[in-house]
Amino acid sequence: MKQDQEKDKVGDTNNINDQQQQQDGDSIPRKGKSKSGKWRPSANPLVKRLVLSVDPPNWSTVFARPEQPVFIDVGCAKGEVLLQSSVANPGINHLGIDIRESLIDTAQRSHKILEIEAKCKVDNVHFMSANANVNLFNIAKSLPAGSIQKVSILFPDPWYKKKHAKRRVVNATFVNEIAMVTPVGAKVYIISDVQELYEDMANHFLSNSAFAKMENTMDAWDIPVSHKQSFYIEIGMPSWRSVLVRV
Ligand SMILES: C[S@@+](CC[C@H](N)C(=O)[O-])C[C@H]1O[C@@H](n2cnc3c(N)ncnc32)[C@H](O)[C@@H]1O
C-alpha cells in the first residue's frame, strides 16, 4: 500500500505485480550486455574526447521536408523508437542523438534496412552522434523555429554513485536549454527503471517554470516502446515515467 502511494506520487509504472517487482528491483543487471556477454560500461559524457562540439547538419539534405515538426530522441541508442515512429508519422521529422558512435552506426544501418524492406525512402529520420549535453542546444536552435514538438529521454544512463551524478544527462542547464528551444505545447517524455533517477529528472523539469506535468501519463505517452522499456516489461520490472509539457 505504502509502495502504491509512493508510485502515484512519482509517476506511472508499466506493471501489474508492482510490489514483487519493486522488491526485486535491485537484483537486476543495470548495464547493457555486449555480444561477447560482457557488461558494457556507460560512456562518461565528461571525458575530454566526448566533450566535442558537433556542427548541426544541413536540414534540407537530411530531411525531405525540413519545415515539418520534429521529434528528438536523446540517447536514442540503436534508434528503434524513431524508426518505428518515422514510418507511422511521415509528417514529423525524427532526430536521434547518441553519444556512442557505434550505436549511431547501427541505427543508420537499420534505417537503410528499413528502406530496403519498405522499398521506399524513409526520408523523415536522421541519426547523429553527439554529446547531448554539449550539442543539443545548438542542434535544436538550428532547426526551424518552433518546430520541436517532442523530446524523449528514455532510460538515460543512471550513474548511481553520488560522485557520478554530474554525468547524468538531465540537469538544470539541460532542462533550461530544452525550455529555450521548444514552443509552448511541446512534450517531453522521461522514463527510468531507477526510481531515484526518475525523480531526479522529474524534479529538474518541474523546478523549471517552463514545464508542467501532464496529468494522465498513460494517455499522453504516445510514442513507441523503447528497447529498454520492452526489456523491462518482458522481465516484469517496473519503470517510472512522466510526460512534461512546455507551458
Ligand atoms: C541506457 S541507454 C537507453 C537507450 C534507449 N533510449 C532505450 O530506451 O532503449 C542510454 C543511452 O544514452 C546514451 N547517452 C548517454 N549520455 C549521453 C549524452 N550525454 N548524450 C547523448 N547520448 C547519451 C548512451 O550512449 C545510451 O545509448
JSON list of C-alpha atoms and ligand atoms in Angstrom, two decimals, residues 30 32 42-45 73-78 80-81 97-100 103 130-134 153-159 167-169 191 226-229, ligand 1:
[
{"chain": "A", "resi": 30, "resn": "ARG", "atom": "CA", "xyz": [21.93, -2.29, -14.72]},
{"chain": "A", "resi": 32, "resn": "GLY", "atom": "CA", "xyz": [23.69, -3.39, -21.34]},
{"chain": "A", "resi": 42, "resn": "SER", "atom": "CA", "xyz": [28.19, 3.66, -19.76]},
{"chain": "A", "resi": 43, "resn": "ALA", "atom": "CA", "xyz": [30.07, 6.34, -21.73]},
{"chain": "A", "resi": 44, "resn": "ASN", "atom": "CA", "xyz": [31.28, 9.06, -19.39]},
{"chain": "A", "resi": 45, "resn": "PRO", "atom": "CA", "xyz": [29.98, 12.25, -21.07]},
{"chain": "A", "resi": 73, "resn": "ASP", "atom": "CA", "xyz": [15.19, 11.27, -29.02]},
{"chain": "A", "resi": 74, "resn": "VAL", "atom": "CA", "xyz": [18.12, 12.00, -26.69]},
{"chain": "A", "resi": 75, "resn": "GLY", "atom": "CA", "xyz": [20.20, 8.84, -26.11]},
{"chain": "A", "resi": 76, "resn": "CYS", "atom": "CA", "xyz": [18.44, 7.09, -28.99]},
{"chain": "A", "resi": 77, "resn": "ALA", "atom": "CA", "xyz": [20.89, 4.13, -28.97]},
{"chain": "A", "resi": 78, "resn": "LYS", "atom": "CA", "xyz": [20.04, 1.90, -31.97]},
{"chain": "A", "resi": 80, "resn": "GLU", "atom": "CA", "xyz": [14.22, 1.69, -32.52]},
{"chain": "A", "resi": 81, "resn": "VAL", "atom": "CA", "xyz": [11.77, 4.32, -31.22]},
{"chain": "A", "resi": 97, "resn": "ILE", "atom": "CA", "xyz": [21.20, 11.75, -30.90]},
{"chain": "A", "resi": 98, "resn": "ASP", "atom": "CA", "xyz": [23.54, 9.40, -29.06]},
{"chain": "A", "resi": 99, "resn": "ILE", "atom": "CA", "xyz": [26.98, 9.88, -27.62]},
{"chain": "A", "resi": 100, "resn": "ARG", "atom": "CA", "xyz": [28.10, 6.42, -28.82]},
{"chain": "A", "resi": 103, "resn": "LEU", "atom": "CA", "xyz": [25.14, 2.79, -31.74]},
{"chain": "A", "resi": 130, "resn": "ALA", "atom": "CA", "xyz": [26.84, 13.85, -30.37]},
{"chain": "A", "resi": 131, "resn": "ASN", "atom": "CA", "xyz": [27.04, 14.53, -26.66]},
{"chain": "A", "resi": 132, "resn": "ALA", "atom": "CA", "xyz": [23.59, 15.99, -26.00]},
{"chain": "A", "resi": 133, "resn": "ASN", "atom": "CA", "xyz": [24.84, 17.99, -23.02]},
{"chain": "A", "resi": 134, "resn": "VAL", "atom": "CA", "xyz": [27.30, 19.80, -25.24]},
{"chain": "A", "resi": 153, "resn": "ILE", "atom": "CA", "xyz": [14.84, 10.96, -22.72]},
{"chain": "A", "resi": 154, "resn": "LEU", "atom": "CA", "xyz": [14.26, 7.24, -22.31]},
{"chain": "A", "resi": 155, "resn": "PHE", "atom": "CA", "xyz": [16.20, 5.22, -19.74]},
{"chain": "A", "resi": 156, "resn": "PRO", "atom": "CA", "xyz": [19.22, 7.55, -19.59]},
{"chain": "A", "resi": 157, "resn": "ASP", "atom": "CA", "xyz": [22.34, 6.09, -18.00]},
{"chain": "A", "resi": 158, "resn": "PRO", "atom": "CA", "xyz": [21.64, 6.21, -14.25]},
{"chain": "A", "resi": 159, "resn": "TRP", "atom": "CA", "xyz": [25.09, 6.99, -12.82]},
{"chain": "A", "resi": 167, "resn": "ARG", "atom": "CA", "xyz": [27.38, 12.72, -15.57]},
{"chain": "A", "resi": 168, "resn": "ARG", "atom": "CA", "xyz": [23.57, 12.39, -15.80]},
{"chain": "A", "resi": 169, "resn": "VAL", "atom": "CA", "xyz": [22.18, 13.84, -18.99]},
{"chain": "A", "resi": 191, "resn": "ILE", "atom": "CA", "xyz": [11.26, 7.27, -18.14]},
{"chain": "A", "resi": 226, "resn": "SER", "atom": "CA", "xyz": [11.88, 1.72, -26.46]},
{"chain": "A", "resi": 227, "resn": "HIS", "atom": "CA", "xyz": [14.27, -1.22, -26.48]},
{"chain": "A", "resi": 228, "resn": "LYS", "atom": "CA", "xyz": [14.96, -0.89, -22.74]},
{"chain": "A", "resi": 229, "resn": "GLN", "atom": "CA", "xyz": [11.30, -0.37, -21.98]},
{"chain": "B", "resi": 1, "resn": "LIG", "atom": "C1", "xyz": [20.51, 3.04, -21.17]},
{"chain": "B", "resi": 1, "resn": "LIG", "atom": "S1", "xyz": [20.63, 3.55, -22.82]},
{"chain": "B", "resi": 1, "resn": "LIG", "atom": "C2", "xyz": [18.90, 3.76, -23.30]},
{"chain": "B", "resi": 1, "resn": "LIG", "atom": "C3", "xyz": [18.71, 3.62, -24.78]},
{"chain": "B", "resi": 1, "resn": "LIG", "atom": "C4", "xyz": [17.30, 3.89, -25.31]},
{"chain": "B", "resi": 1, "resn": "LIG", "atom": "N1", "xyz": [16.89, 5.26, -25.04]},
{"chain": "B", "resi": 1, "resn": "LIG", "atom": "C5", "xyz": [16.29, 2.92, -24.78]},
{"chain": "B", "resi": 1, "resn": "LIG", "atom": "O1", "xyz": [15.39, 3.35, -24.02]},
{"chain": "B", "resi": 1, "resn": "LIG", "atom": "O2", "xyz": [16.35, 1.74, -25.13]},
{"chain": "B", "resi": 1, "resn": "LIG", "atom": "C6", "xyz": [21.15, 5.24, -22.62]},
{"chain": "B", "resi": 1, "resn": "LIG", "atom": "C7", "xyz": [21.70, 5.84, -23.90]},
{"chain": "B", "resi": 1, "resn": "LIG", "atom": "O3", "xyz": [22.03, 7.20, -23.70]},
{"chain": "B", "resi": 1, "resn": "LIG", "atom": "C8", "xyz": [23.25, 7.48, -24.38]},
{"chain": "B", "resi": 1, "resn": "LIG", "atom": "N2", "xyz": [23.86, 8.67, -23.75]},
{"chain": "B", "resi": 1, "resn": "LIG", "atom": "C9", "xyz": [24.37, 8.76, -22.50]},
{"chain": "B", "resi": 1, "resn": "LIG", "atom": "N3", "xyz": [24.82, 10.01, -22.25]},
{"chain": "B", "resi": 1, "resn": "LIG", "atom": "C10", "xyz": [24.57, 10.74, -23.38]},
{"chain": "B", "resi": 1, "resn": "LIG", "atom": "C11", "xyz": [24.79, 12.09, -23.76]},
{"chain": "B", "resi": 1, "resn": "LIG", "atom": "N4", "xyz": [25.36, 12.95, -22.93]},
{"chain": "B", "resi": 1, "resn": "LIG", "atom": "N5", "xyz": [24.41, 12.48, -24.99]},
{"chain": "B", "resi": 1, "resn": "LIG", "atom": "C12", "xyz": [23.82, 11.62, -25.86]},
{"chain": "B", "resi": 1, "resn": "LIG", "atom": "N6", "xyz": [23.59, 10.32, -25.56]},
{"chain": "B", "resi": 1, "resn": "LIG", "atom": "C13", "xyz": [23.94, 9.89, -24.33]},
{"chain": "B", "resi": 1, "resn": "LIG", "atom": "C14", "xyz": [24.05, 6.21, -24.22]},
{"chain": "B", "resi": 1, "resn": "LIG", "atom": "O4", "xyz": [25.08, 6.07, -25.16]},
{"chain": "B", "resi": 1, "resn": "LIG", "atom": "C15", "xyz": [22.96, 5.14, -24.38]},
{"chain": "B", "resi": 1, "resn": "LIG", "atom": "O5", "xyz": [22.78, 4.75, -25.71]}
]
